[in-house]
Short mmCIF file of C-alpha atoms in Angstrom, two decimals:
data_model
loop_
_atom_site.label_atom_id
_atom_site.label_comp_id
_atom_site.label_asym_id
_atom_site.label_seq_id
_atom_site.Cartn_x
_atom_site.Cartn_y
_atom_site.Cartn_z
CA MET A 4 23.88 3.96 -6.17
CA ARG A 5 25.31 0.65 -7.37
CA ALA A 6 27.36 -1.71 -5.20
CA VAL A 7 28.78 -5.02 -6.41
CA VAL A 8 29.77 -7.60 -3.81
CA ALA A 9 30.60 -11.29 -3.93
CA GLY A 10 28.58 -13.26 -1.42
CA GLY A 11 29.68 -16.52 0.14
CA ARG A 12 29.68 -19.76 -1.78
CA ARG A 13 26.12 -20.96 -1.41
CA PRO A 14 24.02 -23.56 -3.20
CA ALA A 15 21.13 -22.15 -5.20
CA LEU A 16 19.40 -25.30 -6.27
CA GLY A 17 16.27 -25.17 -8.38
CA VAL A 18 17.30 -22.16 -10.46
CA GLY A 19 19.96 -23.77 -12.60
CA VAL A 20 22.95 -22.70 -10.50
CA PRO A 21 25.86 -25.04 -9.78
CA GLU A 22 26.05 -26.47 -6.26
CA ARG A 23 28.91 -24.25 -4.98
CA ALA A 24 28.49 -21.20 -7.19
CA VAL A 25 29.58 -17.72 -6.08
CA VAL A 26 26.68 -15.26 -5.82
CA HIS A 27 27.45 -11.62 -6.63
CA PHE A 28 25.08 -8.98 -5.25
CA THR A 29 24.29 -5.58 -6.73
CA VAL A 30 22.20 -2.72 -5.34
CA GLU A 31 20.67 -0.58 -8.07
CA PRO A 32 17.65 1.61 -8.87
CA ILE A 33 14.42 -0.12 -9.83
CA GLY A 34 13.62 0.20 -13.52
CA ALA A 35 10.39 -0.56 -15.38
CA LEU A 36 7.99 -2.49 -13.14
CA ASP A 37 6.72 -4.72 -15.96
CA GLU A 38 10.26 -5.96 -16.59
CA LEU A 39 10.87 -6.52 -12.87
CA GLU A 40 7.56 -8.37 -12.59
CA ARG A 41 8.57 -10.86 -15.28
CA GLU A 42 11.90 -11.47 -13.57
CA TRP A 43 10.39 -11.67 -10.09
CA ARG A 44 7.64 -14.09 -11.09
CA ARG A 45 10.11 -16.29 -12.95
CA LEU A 46 12.28 -16.62 -9.83
CA GLU A 47 9.22 -16.94 -7.61
CA ARG A 48 8.20 -20.12 -9.41
CA HIS A 49 11.48 -21.76 -8.36
CA VAL A 50 11.91 -20.70 -4.75
CA SER A 51 8.38 -20.86 -3.20
CA PRO A 52 8.38 -17.65 -1.11
CA SER A 53 5.87 -16.57 1.49
CA PHE A 54 2.97 -14.43 0.31
CA PHE A 55 4.78 -11.33 1.62
CA VAL A 56 7.70 -11.93 -0.74
CA SER A 57 5.49 -12.79 -3.73
CA TRP A 58 5.01 -10.33 -6.58
CA ASN A 59 1.37 -9.84 -5.56
CA TRP A 60 2.54 -8.14 -2.36
CA ILE A 61 5.80 -6.57 -3.58
CA GLY A 62 4.37 -5.45 -6.92
CA THR A 63 1.39 -3.80 -5.24
CA LEU A 64 3.71 -1.94 -2.88
CA LEU A 65 5.91 -0.69 -5.73
CA GLU A 66 2.87 0.37 -7.76
CA MET A 67 1.23 2.26 -4.88
CA ILE A 68 4.10 4.35 -3.56
CA PRO A 69 5.24 7.52 -5.40
CA PRO A 70 8.22 6.98 -7.73
CA ARG A 71 10.35 9.34 -5.63
CA ASP A 72 9.89 7.00 -2.62
CA ARG A 73 10.53 3.82 -4.57
CA PRO A 74 13.05 1.42 -2.96
CA LEU A 75 16.27 0.16 -4.50
CA LEU A 76 16.66 -3.32 -5.97
CA LEU A 77 18.94 -5.98 -4.51
CA ARG A 78 19.98 -8.56 -7.09
CA GLY A 79 22.04 -11.72 -6.59
CA VAL A 80 23.65 -13.12 -9.74
CA SER A 81 25.49 -16.41 -10.26
CA ALA A 82 26.85 -17.71 -13.56
CA GLY A 83 24.95 -14.96 -15.37
CA ARG A 84 21.59 -15.85 -13.79
CA THR A 85 19.57 -13.87 -11.27
CA VAL A 86 19.20 -16.15 -8.23
CA ALA A 87 18.10 -13.65 -5.57
CA LEU A 88 15.95 -10.51 -5.49
CA ALA A 89 14.65 -8.11 -2.85
CA VAL A 90 13.66 -4.48 -2.65
CA LEU A 91 15.57 -2.23 -0.26
CA GLY A 92 13.84 0.76 1.25
CA ASP A 93 16.29 3.65 1.28
CA ALA A 94 15.36 6.00 4.11
CA VAL A 95 16.75 8.44 6.64
CA VAL A 96 15.29 7.82 10.10
CA ARG A 97 15.59 9.64 13.40
CA ARG A 98 15.03 7.77 16.65
CA ARG A 99 14.06 9.49 19.87
CA GLY A 100 14.57 12.80 18.13
CA VAL A 101 18.34 12.42 18.45
CA ILE A 102 19.80 9.42 16.62
CA ARG A 103 19.90 9.89 12.84
CA ALA A 104 20.55 6.95 10.52
CA HIS A 105 20.55 6.21 6.80
CA ARG A 106 18.86 2.82 6.56
CA TRP A 107 18.17 0.11 4.03
CA VAL A 108 15.06 -1.97 4.83
CA VAL A 109 14.44 -5.34 3.19
CA ASN A 110 11.16 -5.53 1.25
CA ALA A 111 9.78 -2.36 2.85
CA THR A 112 10.22 1.39 2.41
CA GLY A 113 11.50 2.62 5.78
CA ASP A 114 8.63 5.14 5.87
CA PRO A 115 5.99 4.31 8.52
CA ALA A 116 3.28 5.88 6.36
CA PHE A 117 3.84 3.06 3.82
CA ASP A 118 5.13 0.28 6.08
CA CYS A 119 1.88 0.34 8.08
CA ILE A 120 0.81 -2.64 5.96
CA HIS A 121 2.90 -4.79 8.36
CA LEU A 122 5.34 -7.20 6.79
CA GLU A 123 5.85 -10.73 8.16
CA HIS A 124 7.45 -13.96 6.91
CA ASN A 125 10.02 -11.79 5.20
CA ALA A 126 13.11 -13.05 3.34
CA LEU A 127 15.09 -12.63 0.15
CA LEU A 128 13.39 -14.05 -2.92
CA ALA A 129 15.98 -16.82 -3.18
CA ASP A 130 16.78 -20.36 -2.23
CA PRO A 131 17.05 -20.16 1.59
CA ARG A 132 20.56 -21.60 1.45
CA ILE A 133 21.84 -18.44 -0.21
CA GLY A 134 21.38 -16.78 3.17
CA TRP A 135 22.16 -13.22 4.28
CA ASP A 136 25.92 -13.11 3.66
CA GLY A 137 25.75 -11.33 0.32
CA LEU A 138 23.38 -8.64 1.60
CA LEU A 139 25.52 -8.13 4.72
CA GLU A 140 28.59 -7.69 2.52
CA ALA A 141 26.74 -5.20 0.32
CA PHE A 142 25.64 -3.28 3.41
CA ALA A 143 29.14 -3.31 4.92
CA ALA A 144 30.57 -1.97 1.65
CA ALA A 145 28.04 0.86 1.30
CA LYS A 146 29.87 3.67 3.09
CA ASP A 147 26.90 6.05 3.28
CA VAL A 148 24.44 3.51 4.75
CA ASP A 149 24.33 3.17 8.55
CA GLU A 150 21.72 0.49 9.21
CA LEU A 151 20.07 -2.53 7.62
CA GLY A 152 16.52 -3.33 8.71
CA LEU A 153 15.19 -6.89 8.48
CA PRO A 154 11.53 -6.71 9.52
CA GLY A 155 9.50 -9.84 10.23
CA VAL A 156 12.08 -12.42 9.14
CA ALA A 157 11.81 -16.07 10.12
CA ALA A 158 15.58 -16.61 9.94
CA ALA A 159 17.59 -13.55 10.96
CA PRO A 160 21.37 -13.45 10.38
CA ALA A 161 23.24 -15.47 12.97
CA ALA A 162 25.19 -13.54 15.60
CA HIS A 163 28.51 -14.62 14.13
CA GLN A 164 27.53 -13.36 10.66
CA VAL A 165 27.06 -9.91 12.13
CA GLU A 166 29.86 -9.86 14.71
CA ASP A 167 32.53 -11.31 12.40
CA ARG A 168 32.03 -8.26 10.17
CA GLY A 169 32.42 -5.88 13.12
CA LEU A 170 28.75 -4.90 12.93
CA LEU A 171 26.21 -4.28 15.70
CA ARG A 172 22.75 -5.79 16.03
CA MET A 173 19.46 -5.04 17.74
CA GLU A 174 16.82 -7.75 17.63
CA ALA A 175 13.29 -8.21 18.93
CA ARG A 176 11.53 -11.54 18.57
CA GLU A 177 7.82 -12.27 18.46
CA PRO A 178 6.13 -15.68 18.68
CA SER A 179 4.15 -16.73 15.63
CA PHE A 180 1.27 -19.22 15.86
CA ALA A 181 -0.19 -21.62 13.30
CA VAL A 182 -2.28 -24.75 12.86
CA ASP A 183 -0.67 -27.71 11.12
CA LEU A 184 -3.76 -28.83 9.23
CA SER A 185 -2.45 -32.35 8.67
CA THR A 186 -3.27 -33.02 12.33
CA LEU A 187 -6.97 -32.61 11.55
CA SER A 188 -7.08 -35.60 9.21
CA HIS A 189 -8.13 -38.06 11.90
CA SER A 190 -11.04 -35.78 12.92
CA ARG A 191 -12.09 -35.04 9.32
CA GLY A 192 -11.27 -31.38 9.79
CA ASP A 193 -12.93 -30.84 13.18
CA VAL A 194 -10.68 -28.26 14.85
CA ALA A 195 -12.09 -29.11 18.28
CA ALA A 196 -10.02 -32.29 18.20
CA ILE A 197 -6.75 -30.38 18.69
CA LEU A 198 -8.01 -28.07 21.43
CA SER A 199 -7.63 -28.52 25.15
CA ARG A 200 -10.67 -29.85 26.99
CA ASN A 201 -11.53 -26.37 28.28
CA ALA A 202 -11.07 -24.67 24.89
CA ARG A 203 -13.10 -27.40 23.18
CA SER A 204 -15.95 -26.88 25.62
CA GLN A 205 -15.86 -23.10 25.13
CA LEU A 206 -15.91 -23.45 21.34
CA ARG A 207 -18.91 -25.78 21.41
CA ARG A 208 -20.84 -23.42 23.70
CA ALA A 209 -19.96 -20.46 21.47
CA ARG A 210 -21.14 -22.31 18.37
CA ARG A 211 -24.42 -23.23 20.03
CA ARG A 212 -24.91 -19.62 21.11
CA LEU A 213 -24.56 -18.42 17.48
CA ASP A 214 -26.27 -21.36 15.75
CA PRO A 215 -27.00 -21.45 12.86
CA VAL A 216 -23.55 -20.13 11.95
CA TRP A 217 -21.64 -20.56 8.71
CA VAL A 218 -18.94 -18.97 6.56
CA GLU A 219 -19.28 -17.70 3.00
CA ALA A 220 -16.40 -16.75 0.73
CA ALA A 221 -16.46 -13.78 -1.64
CA THR A 222 -16.85 -15.09 -5.17
CA SER A 223 -15.94 -11.97 -7.16
CA GLU A 224 -13.58 -9.05 -6.87
CA ALA A 225 -16.51 -6.70 -6.25
CA GLU A 226 -17.85 -8.90 -3.47
CA ALA A 227 -14.38 -9.22 -1.95
CA LEU A 228 -14.05 -5.42 -1.81
CA ASP A 229 -17.50 -5.21 -0.24
CA PHE A 230 -16.53 -7.76 2.43
CA PHE A 231 -13.29 -5.82 3.03
CA ARG A 232 -15.24 -2.63 3.72
CA ILE A 233 -17.56 -4.48 6.11
CA MET A 234 -14.47 -5.79 7.88
CA LYS A 235 -13.10 -2.25 8.13
CA GLY A 236 -16.26 -1.05 9.88
CA PHE A 237 -16.16 -3.86 12.43
CA HIS A 238 -12.39 -3.58 12.94
CA VAL A 239 -12.32 0.20 13.48
CA SER A 240 -15.32 0.15 15.83
CA TRP A 241 -13.87 -2.71 17.90
CA TRP A 242 -10.51 -1.03 18.52
CA GLN A 243 -11.86 2.48 18.96
CA ARG A 244 -14.09 1.25 21.77
CA ARG A 245 -10.94 -0.02 23.48
CA GLY A 246 -8.98 3.16 22.87
CA VAL A 247 -6.36 1.35 20.77
CA ALA A 248 -4.95 2.40 17.39
CA HIS A 249 -6.40 0.26 14.60
CA ALA A 250 -4.96 -1.01 11.31
CA PHE A 251 -6.72 1.70 9.27
CA THR A 252 -5.07 4.57 11.16
CA HIS A 253 -2.79 5.18 8.16
CA GLU A 254 -4.73 6.05 5.00
CA PHE A 255 -2.25 4.05 2.88
CA PHE A 256 -3.30 0.79 4.57
CA GLU A 257 -6.77 0.86 3.00
CA ARG A 258 -5.59 1.99 -0.43
CA PHE A 259 -2.89 -0.67 -0.55
CA HIS A 260 -5.23 -3.51 0.34
CA GLU A 261 -8.00 -2.45 -2.00
CA ARG A 262 -5.45 -2.49 -4.82
CA LEU A 263 -4.03 -5.81 -3.63
CA ILE A 264 -7.51 -7.33 -3.77
CA GLU A 265 -8.01 -5.95 -7.28
CA ARG A 266 -4.67 -7.38 -8.44
CA ALA A 267 -4.69 -10.77 -6.72
CA PHE A 268 -8.26 -11.93 -6.09
CA ALA A 269 -8.65 -13.54 -9.51
CA ASP A 270 -5.69 -15.91 -9.02
CA GLY A 271 -7.00 -17.21 -5.67
CA SER A 272 -4.40 -15.46 -3.50
CA ILE A 273 -6.95 -13.35 -1.61
CA GLN A 274 -9.64 -14.77 0.64
CA LEU A 275 -12.45 -12.70 2.15
CA LEU A 276 -14.71 -14.75 4.40
CA ARG A 277 -17.95 -13.41 5.84
CA VAL A 278 -19.27 -15.25 8.90
CA ARG A 279 -23.04 -15.29 9.35
CA SER A 280 -25.23 -16.14 12.33
CA GLY A 281 -28.80 -16.32 11.22
CA ASP A 282 -29.48 -13.04 9.40
CA ARG A 283 -26.51 -11.25 11.03
CA THR A 284 -22.95 -10.79 9.78
CA ILE A 285 -20.82 -11.37 12.88
CA GLY A 286 -17.38 -11.01 11.33
CA VAL A 287 -15.14 -10.92 8.28
CA LEU A 288 -11.73 -12.55 7.86
CA TYR A 289 -9.20 -11.23 5.35
CA ASN A 290 -6.68 -13.96 4.50
CA PHE A 291 -3.92 -14.57 1.97
CA VAL A 292 -3.35 -17.92 0.30
CA LEU A 293 -0.18 -19.18 -1.36
CA ALA A 294 1.15 -22.72 -1.84
CA GLN A 295 -1.46 -24.31 0.46
CA HIS A 296 -0.58 -21.85 3.21
CA VAL A 297 -3.39 -19.64 4.56
CA TYR A 298 -2.27 -16.41 6.27
CA ALA A 299 -4.90 -15.00 8.67
CA TYR A 300 -3.92 -11.39 8.06
CA GLN A 301 -6.75 -9.19 9.37
CA SER A 302 -10.27 -9.41 10.74
CA GLY A 303 -13.23 -7.49 12.08
CA PHE A 304 -16.02 -8.70 14.34
CA VAL A 305 -19.33 -7.40 15.62
CA GLN A 306 -19.50 -6.20 19.22
CA PRO A 307 -20.57 -9.44 20.91
CA ALA A 308 -23.63 -9.96 23.04
CA ALA A 309 -23.32 -11.93 26.28
CA GLY A 310 -21.91 -15.38 25.67
CA GLU A 311 -20.95 -14.70 22.06
CA ARG A 312 -17.40 -15.28 20.83
CA PRO A 313 -17.49 -14.31 17.15
CA GLY A 314 -13.71 -14.36 16.68
CA VAL A 315 -13.30 -17.85 18.09
CA VAL A 316 -16.17 -19.24 16.01
CA ALA A 317 -15.07 -17.43 12.83
CA HIS A 318 -11.51 -18.75 12.98
CA ALA A 319 -12.72 -22.26 13.85
CA LEU A 320 -14.87 -22.26 10.72
CA ALA A 321 -12.03 -20.83 8.63
CA VAL A 322 -9.57 -23.46 9.88
CA GLU A 323 -12.00 -26.24 9.01
CA ARG A 324 -12.64 -24.71 5.60
CA ALA A 325 -8.90 -24.49 4.94
CA TRP A 326 -8.52 -28.20 5.76
CA GLN A 327 -11.42 -29.09 3.46
CA GLN A 328 -9.77 -27.18 0.61
CA GLY A 329 -6.46 -29.02 1.01
CA ALA A 330 -4.37 -26.33 2.72
CA ARG A 331 -1.41 -27.42 4.84
CA VAL A 332 -1.14 -24.50 7.27
CA TYR A 333 -3.52 -21.97 8.80
CA ASP A 334 -1.19 -19.25 10.01
CA PHE A 335 -2.26 -16.81 12.73
CA MET A 336 1.10 -15.03 12.30
CA ALA A 337 3.04 -12.97 14.85
CA GLY A 338 1.75 -11.67 18.16
CA GLU A 339 0.28 -13.54 21.07
CA ASN A 340 -3.30 -13.61 22.27
CA ARG A 341 -5.57 -16.15 23.89
CA LEU A 342 -7.26 -17.24 20.65
CA LYS A 343 -3.96 -17.94 18.87
CA VAL A 344 -2.51 -19.84 21.81
CA SER A 345 -5.71 -21.87 22.13
CA PHE A 346 -5.88 -22.94 18.47
CA ALA A 347 -2.23 -23.25 17.48
CA ASN A 348 -0.44 -26.59 17.48
CA CYS A 349 2.86 -25.23 16.16
CA THR A 350 4.81 -22.12 17.10
CA ASP A 351 7.64 -20.29 15.40
CA THR A 352 9.44 -17.00 15.99
CA LEU A 353 9.73 -13.96 13.75
CA SER A 354 12.49 -11.41 14.23
CA TRP A 355 12.60 -7.64 13.75
CA THR A 356 16.33 -7.05 13.41
CA VAL A 357 18.48 -3.99 12.76
CA VAL A 358 22.13 -4.47 11.79
CA GLN A 359 24.31 -1.38 12.25
CA LYS A 360 27.73 -0.04 11.39
CA PRO A 361 29.82 0.40 14.57
CA ARG A 362 29.15 4.15 14.82
CA LEU A 363 29.75 5.81 18.19
CA ARG A 364 26.14 7.01 18.38
CA PHE A 365 24.87 3.46 17.95
CA ARG A 366 27.23 2.08 20.59
CA ALA A 367 25.92 4.74 22.99
CA GLU A 368 22.37 3.79 22.08
CA HIS A 369 23.05 0.14 22.83
CA ARG A 370 24.47 1.01 26.23
CA ALA A 371 21.46 3.19 27.03
CA LEU A 372 18.87 0.67 25.88
CA GLY A 373 20.40 -2.51 27.23
CA VAL A 374 17.86 -5.23 26.43
CA ALA A 375 14.84 -2.91 26.43
CA TRP A 376 14.65 -2.30 22.67
CA ARG A 377 11.35 -3.27 21.01
CA PRO A 378 10.03 -2.81 17.46
CA ARG A 379 7.04 -0.53 16.97
CA THR A 380 3.86 -2.11 15.63
CA ASP A 381 3.58 0.51 12.88
CA GLY A 382 6.61 -0.90 11.08
CA ARG A 383 9.24 1.44 12.54
CA PHE A 384 12.22 0.16 14.51
CA GLY A 385 12.38 1.63 17.98
CA SER A 386 10.59 4.80 19.05
#
């Protein structure tokens, strides 16, 4: 499959493209990964993507999935230069056992067995001003593709971009929580300074209950993998006790992250933090780090005794450590819970969006669902 489409006139500053250059998009098979890595990393240096659009994440995904399941490549070219890249999962999905669709998915596979790694802060690898127009045109021109999935994007296509092309859209939005670490400067990194009076009091009591308590970072790849396995034990036990599916339900989740740690720990992109209280390990945090942005991706905590709050204390220590190391953001990412709401001093929204051709079956689905559509937490759209 190879589609060539001219996108809108968009600036692509920082990659040597004229201010009002036309960007042409192609969709093509992925070739040798070493060649794609060189091209991806070269563009990555110019456009400052999130960790989830960096080669560490994308390259690990492409390496770990079987070649037969490998996504397609979206390429945007202007004046002979590649100015945009993404991978496009190419999958056939069936919703509710009835509705069949051929779908492209941006920077994922479309297969829940692989997409269990949970993608957030998603986007094209491009200057943000290039936007979604070129991809929407490529999708509209691909006659055998029914849907375009945009999981975990911070800036989904505007309604007019979809509707003006006669396309349909389903969208679910999730709040995303973070700490702007610059606000800790006046308190020399003390996170309690940005908490409400009640939350500040609870944190201080929790710290006293666990005192002495401190955080230690893995200093080698082997130690990082060891911390990751400790985290897995805590995480699985915690959620099984509550009768809730945990992150390790899919076998691919563990294999992917072990390989990600092996690939990316040495360059400082992976952070495994073990939190100790006396001679006990009370929790492990698994974070990503890119461009002074810390992503609090996964965690596992001991079953607490009365009065203990290991998650609250662990994240408080990690936030303070991030400030001390010069980070700008400590990102709790999408999904709402009491801890995130308590700590966060800035909130954003991530969108799980599906754009569709105006097929009769999709119009019927929209009428049936109304506003009740929600994305599944395992990476699939709908249920």
